[in-house]
CSV table of C-alpha atoms in Angstrom, one decimal:
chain,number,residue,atom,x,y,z
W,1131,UNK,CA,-52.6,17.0,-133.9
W,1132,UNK,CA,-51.4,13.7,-135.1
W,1133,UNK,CA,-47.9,12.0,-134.6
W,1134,UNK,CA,-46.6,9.6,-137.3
W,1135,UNK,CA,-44.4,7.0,-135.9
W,1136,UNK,CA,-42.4,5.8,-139.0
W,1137,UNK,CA,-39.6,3.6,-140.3
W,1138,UNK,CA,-36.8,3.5,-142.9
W,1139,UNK,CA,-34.6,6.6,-143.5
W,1140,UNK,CA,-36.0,10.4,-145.3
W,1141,UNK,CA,-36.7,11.0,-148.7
W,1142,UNK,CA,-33.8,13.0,-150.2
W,1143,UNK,CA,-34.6,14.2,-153.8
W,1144,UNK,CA,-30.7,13.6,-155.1
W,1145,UNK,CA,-30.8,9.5,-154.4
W,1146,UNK,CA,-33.4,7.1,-156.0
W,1147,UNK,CA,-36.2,6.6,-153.7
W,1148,UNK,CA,-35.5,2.9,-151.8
W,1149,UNK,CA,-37.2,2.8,-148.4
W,1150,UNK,CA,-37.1,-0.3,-145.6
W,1151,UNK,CA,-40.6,0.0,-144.8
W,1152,UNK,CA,-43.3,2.4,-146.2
W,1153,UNK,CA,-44.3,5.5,-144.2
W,1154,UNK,CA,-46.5,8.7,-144.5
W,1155,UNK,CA,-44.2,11.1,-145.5
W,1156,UNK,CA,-42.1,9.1,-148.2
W,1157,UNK,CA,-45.4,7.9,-149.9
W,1158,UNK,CA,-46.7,11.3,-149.5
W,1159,UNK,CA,-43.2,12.5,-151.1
W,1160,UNK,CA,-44.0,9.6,-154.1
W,1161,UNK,CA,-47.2,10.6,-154.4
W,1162,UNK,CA,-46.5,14.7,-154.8
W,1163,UNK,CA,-43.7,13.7,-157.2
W,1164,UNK,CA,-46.1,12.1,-158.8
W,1165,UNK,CA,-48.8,15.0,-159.2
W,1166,UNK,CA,-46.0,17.5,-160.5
W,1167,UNK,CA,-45.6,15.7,-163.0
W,1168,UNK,CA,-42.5,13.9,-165.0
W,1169,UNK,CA,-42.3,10.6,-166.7
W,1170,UNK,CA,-42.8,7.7,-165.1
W,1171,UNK,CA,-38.9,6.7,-164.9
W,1172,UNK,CA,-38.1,10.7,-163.4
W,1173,UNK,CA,-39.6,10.2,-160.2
W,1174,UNK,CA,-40.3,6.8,-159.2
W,1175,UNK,CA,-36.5,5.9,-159.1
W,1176,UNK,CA,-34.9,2.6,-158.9
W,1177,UNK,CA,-36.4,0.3,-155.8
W,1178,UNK,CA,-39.8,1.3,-156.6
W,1179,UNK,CA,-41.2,-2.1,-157.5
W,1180,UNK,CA,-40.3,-4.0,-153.7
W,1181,UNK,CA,-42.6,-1.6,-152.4
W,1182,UNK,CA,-46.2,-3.0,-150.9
W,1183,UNK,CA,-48.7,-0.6,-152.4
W,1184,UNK,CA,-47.3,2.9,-153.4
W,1185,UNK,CA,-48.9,5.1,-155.0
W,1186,UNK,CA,-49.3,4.7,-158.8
W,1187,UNK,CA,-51.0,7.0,-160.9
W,1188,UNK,CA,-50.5,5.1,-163.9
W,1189,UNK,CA,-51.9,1.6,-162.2
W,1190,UNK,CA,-54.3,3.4,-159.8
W,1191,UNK,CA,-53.1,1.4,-156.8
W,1192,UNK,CA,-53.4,2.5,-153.1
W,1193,UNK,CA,-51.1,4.7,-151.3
W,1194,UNK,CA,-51.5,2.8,-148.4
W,1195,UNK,CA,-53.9,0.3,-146.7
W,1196,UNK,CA,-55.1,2.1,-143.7
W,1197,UNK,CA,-57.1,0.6,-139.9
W,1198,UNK,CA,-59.1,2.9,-138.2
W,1199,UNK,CA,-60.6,2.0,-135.1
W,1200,UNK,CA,-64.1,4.5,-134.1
W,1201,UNK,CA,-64.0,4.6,-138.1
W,1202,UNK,CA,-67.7,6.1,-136.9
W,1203,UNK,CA,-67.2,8.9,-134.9
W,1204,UNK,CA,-67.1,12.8,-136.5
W,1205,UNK,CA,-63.1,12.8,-136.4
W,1206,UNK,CA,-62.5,9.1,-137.6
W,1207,UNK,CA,-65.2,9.4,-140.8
W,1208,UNK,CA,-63.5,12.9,-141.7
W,1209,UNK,CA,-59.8,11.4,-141.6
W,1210,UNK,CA,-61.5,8.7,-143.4
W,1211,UNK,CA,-62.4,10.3,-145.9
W,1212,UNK,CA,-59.6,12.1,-146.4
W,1213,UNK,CA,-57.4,9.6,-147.0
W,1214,UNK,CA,-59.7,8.2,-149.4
W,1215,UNK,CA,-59.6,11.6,-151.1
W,1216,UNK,CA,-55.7,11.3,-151.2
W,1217,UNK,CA,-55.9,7.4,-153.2
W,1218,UNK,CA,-55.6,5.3,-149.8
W,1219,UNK,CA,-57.2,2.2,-149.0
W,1220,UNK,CA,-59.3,2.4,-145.5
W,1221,UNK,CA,-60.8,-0.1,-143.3
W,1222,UNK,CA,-63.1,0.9,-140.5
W,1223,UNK,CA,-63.8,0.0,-137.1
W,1224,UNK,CA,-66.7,0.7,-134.8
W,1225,UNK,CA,-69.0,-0.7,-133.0
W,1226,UNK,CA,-72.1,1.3,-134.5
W,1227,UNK,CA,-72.8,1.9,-137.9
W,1228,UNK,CA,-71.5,5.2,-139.5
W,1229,UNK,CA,-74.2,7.7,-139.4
W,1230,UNK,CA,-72.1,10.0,-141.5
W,1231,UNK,CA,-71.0,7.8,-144.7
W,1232,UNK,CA,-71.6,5.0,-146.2
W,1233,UNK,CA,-68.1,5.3,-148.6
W,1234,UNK,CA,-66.0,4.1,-145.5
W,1235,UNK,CA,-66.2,0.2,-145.7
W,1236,UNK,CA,-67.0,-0.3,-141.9
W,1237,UNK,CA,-66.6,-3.7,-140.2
W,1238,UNK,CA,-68.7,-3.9,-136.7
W,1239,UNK,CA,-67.2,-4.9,-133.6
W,1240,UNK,CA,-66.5,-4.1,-130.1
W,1241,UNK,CA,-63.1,-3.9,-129.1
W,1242,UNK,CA,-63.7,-3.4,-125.8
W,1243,UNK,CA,-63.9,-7.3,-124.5
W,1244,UNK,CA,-60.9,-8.7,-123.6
W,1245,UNK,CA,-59.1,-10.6,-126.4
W,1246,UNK,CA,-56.4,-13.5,-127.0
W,1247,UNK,CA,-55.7,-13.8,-130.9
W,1248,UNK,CA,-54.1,-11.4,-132.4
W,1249,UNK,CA,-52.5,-12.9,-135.9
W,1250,UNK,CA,-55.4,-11.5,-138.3
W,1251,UNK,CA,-57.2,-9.2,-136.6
W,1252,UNK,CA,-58.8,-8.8,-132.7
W,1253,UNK,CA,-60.2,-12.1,-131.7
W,1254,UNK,CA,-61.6,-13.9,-134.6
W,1255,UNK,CA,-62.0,-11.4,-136.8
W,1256,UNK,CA,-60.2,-11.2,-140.0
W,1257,UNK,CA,-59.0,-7.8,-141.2
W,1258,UNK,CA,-58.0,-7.2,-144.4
W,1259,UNK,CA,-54.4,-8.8,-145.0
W,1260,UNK,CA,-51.2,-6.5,-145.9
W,1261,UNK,CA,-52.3,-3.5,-143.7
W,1262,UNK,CA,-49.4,-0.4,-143.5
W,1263,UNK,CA,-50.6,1.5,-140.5
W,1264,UNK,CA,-53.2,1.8,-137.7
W,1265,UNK,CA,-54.7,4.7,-136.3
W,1266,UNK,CA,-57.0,4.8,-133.1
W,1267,UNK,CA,-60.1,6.5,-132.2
W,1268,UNK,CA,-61.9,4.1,-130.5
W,1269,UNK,CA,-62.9,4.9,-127.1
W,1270,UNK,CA,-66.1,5.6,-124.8
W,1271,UNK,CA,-66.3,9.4,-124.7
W,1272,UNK,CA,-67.7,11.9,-122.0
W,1273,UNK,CA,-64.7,12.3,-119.2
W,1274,UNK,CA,-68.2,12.6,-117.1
W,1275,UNK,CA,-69.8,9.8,-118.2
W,1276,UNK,CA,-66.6,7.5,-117.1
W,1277,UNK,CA,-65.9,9.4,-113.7
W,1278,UNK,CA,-69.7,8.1,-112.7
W,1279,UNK,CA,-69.0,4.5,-114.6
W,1280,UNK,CA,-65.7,3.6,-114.0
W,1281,UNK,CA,-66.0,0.1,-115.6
W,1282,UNK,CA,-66.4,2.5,-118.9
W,1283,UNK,CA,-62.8,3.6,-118.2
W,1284,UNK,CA,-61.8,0.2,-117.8
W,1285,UNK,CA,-63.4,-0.7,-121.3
W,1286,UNK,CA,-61.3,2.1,-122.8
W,1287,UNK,CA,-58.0,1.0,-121.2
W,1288,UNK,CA,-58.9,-2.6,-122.8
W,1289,UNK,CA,-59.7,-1.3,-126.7
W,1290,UNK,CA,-56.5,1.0,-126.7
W,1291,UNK,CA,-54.4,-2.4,-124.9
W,1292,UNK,CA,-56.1,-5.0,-127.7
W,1293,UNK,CA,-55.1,-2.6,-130.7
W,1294,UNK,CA,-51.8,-2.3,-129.1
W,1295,UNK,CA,-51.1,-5.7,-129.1
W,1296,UNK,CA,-52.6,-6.3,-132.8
W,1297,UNK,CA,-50.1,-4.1,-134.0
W,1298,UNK,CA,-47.4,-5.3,-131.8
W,1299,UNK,CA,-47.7,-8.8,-133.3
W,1300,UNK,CA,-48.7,-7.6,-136.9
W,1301,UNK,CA,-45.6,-5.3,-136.4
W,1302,UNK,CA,-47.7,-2.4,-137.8
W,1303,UNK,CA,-47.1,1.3,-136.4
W,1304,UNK,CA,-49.9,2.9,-134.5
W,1305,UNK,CA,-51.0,6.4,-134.8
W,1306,UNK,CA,-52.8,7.2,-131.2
W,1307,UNK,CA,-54.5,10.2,-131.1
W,1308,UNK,CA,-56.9,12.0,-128.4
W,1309,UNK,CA,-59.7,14.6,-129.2
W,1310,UNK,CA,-61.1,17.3,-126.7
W,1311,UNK,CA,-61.7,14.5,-123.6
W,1312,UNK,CA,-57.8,14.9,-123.3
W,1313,UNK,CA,-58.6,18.0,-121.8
W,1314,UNK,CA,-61.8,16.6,-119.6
């Protein structure tokens, strides 16, 4: 199961739709408005143009532009693809090529060396600019595999600590999320 950590305040259907900062839910809420139809003007509401990248059916925009770290692995292609499904933008990250897809634009690097800049992406990598949200996957897997190699442990605690402090200074939210070696 996935948290969303969000900002600005809930979407009540009675007030035009202004938000702080975009989230899941409200652009999900735009973006559901959207589908069930209405004029342009009914459900958009005033505010609409200060936001980054909502969802437009009539310009075709992005929902939202969307990191995903282990963009490669079986759960971070599927949410991938998903969100493509659903008109966001998504960026992958991995260290090995996605075996799965090739519609998941996939950058390849190893997060698991420590790192010093931060500003555009992890070390000297560039990301693509005006990013909304992170979500993390990355990580060695086999709770076996890093009992007998500890250092593969330490090369877990180092990913999930750069991508922590990438969206620390990018102020972007994170959405952390652990598959079945949570259970070992």
């Amino acid at each position: 199961m996935l948290s969303f950590f969000t900002y600005g305040r809930s979407y009540d259907p009675s007030e035009s739709i202004v938000y702080s900062q975009p989230t899941f839910q409200n652009f999900l809420l735009l973006q559901n408005l959207g589908e069930a139809g209405g004029s342009k003007d009914s459900w958009l509401g005033e505010g609409f143009s200060h936001l980054p990248r909502p969802y437009n059916s009539f310009l075709k925009e992005a929902l939202m532009r969307i990191l995903i770290t282990g963009s490669s692995g079986q759960i971070g292609t599927n949410l991938g693809l998903h969100l493509q499904s659903h008109g966001h933008y998504v960026f992958g990250i991995d260290k090995r090529p996605n075996s799965w897809t090739t519609e998941i634009e996939t950058l390849l690097q190893d997060l698991s060396t420590p790192q010093r800049s931060f500003n555009k992406g992890i070390g000297h990598v560039e990301y693509p600019p005006d990013l909304d949200a992170v979500v993390h996957f990355a990580a060695h897997a086999k709770v076996h595999e890093l009992v007998e190699q500890p250092d593969r442990a330490l090369e877990n605690i180092t990913m999930t600590f750069n991508v922590l402090e990438f969206c620390r200074q990018n102020n972007l939210p994170l959405i952390f999320s652990s598959s079945r070696e949570v259970y070992g």
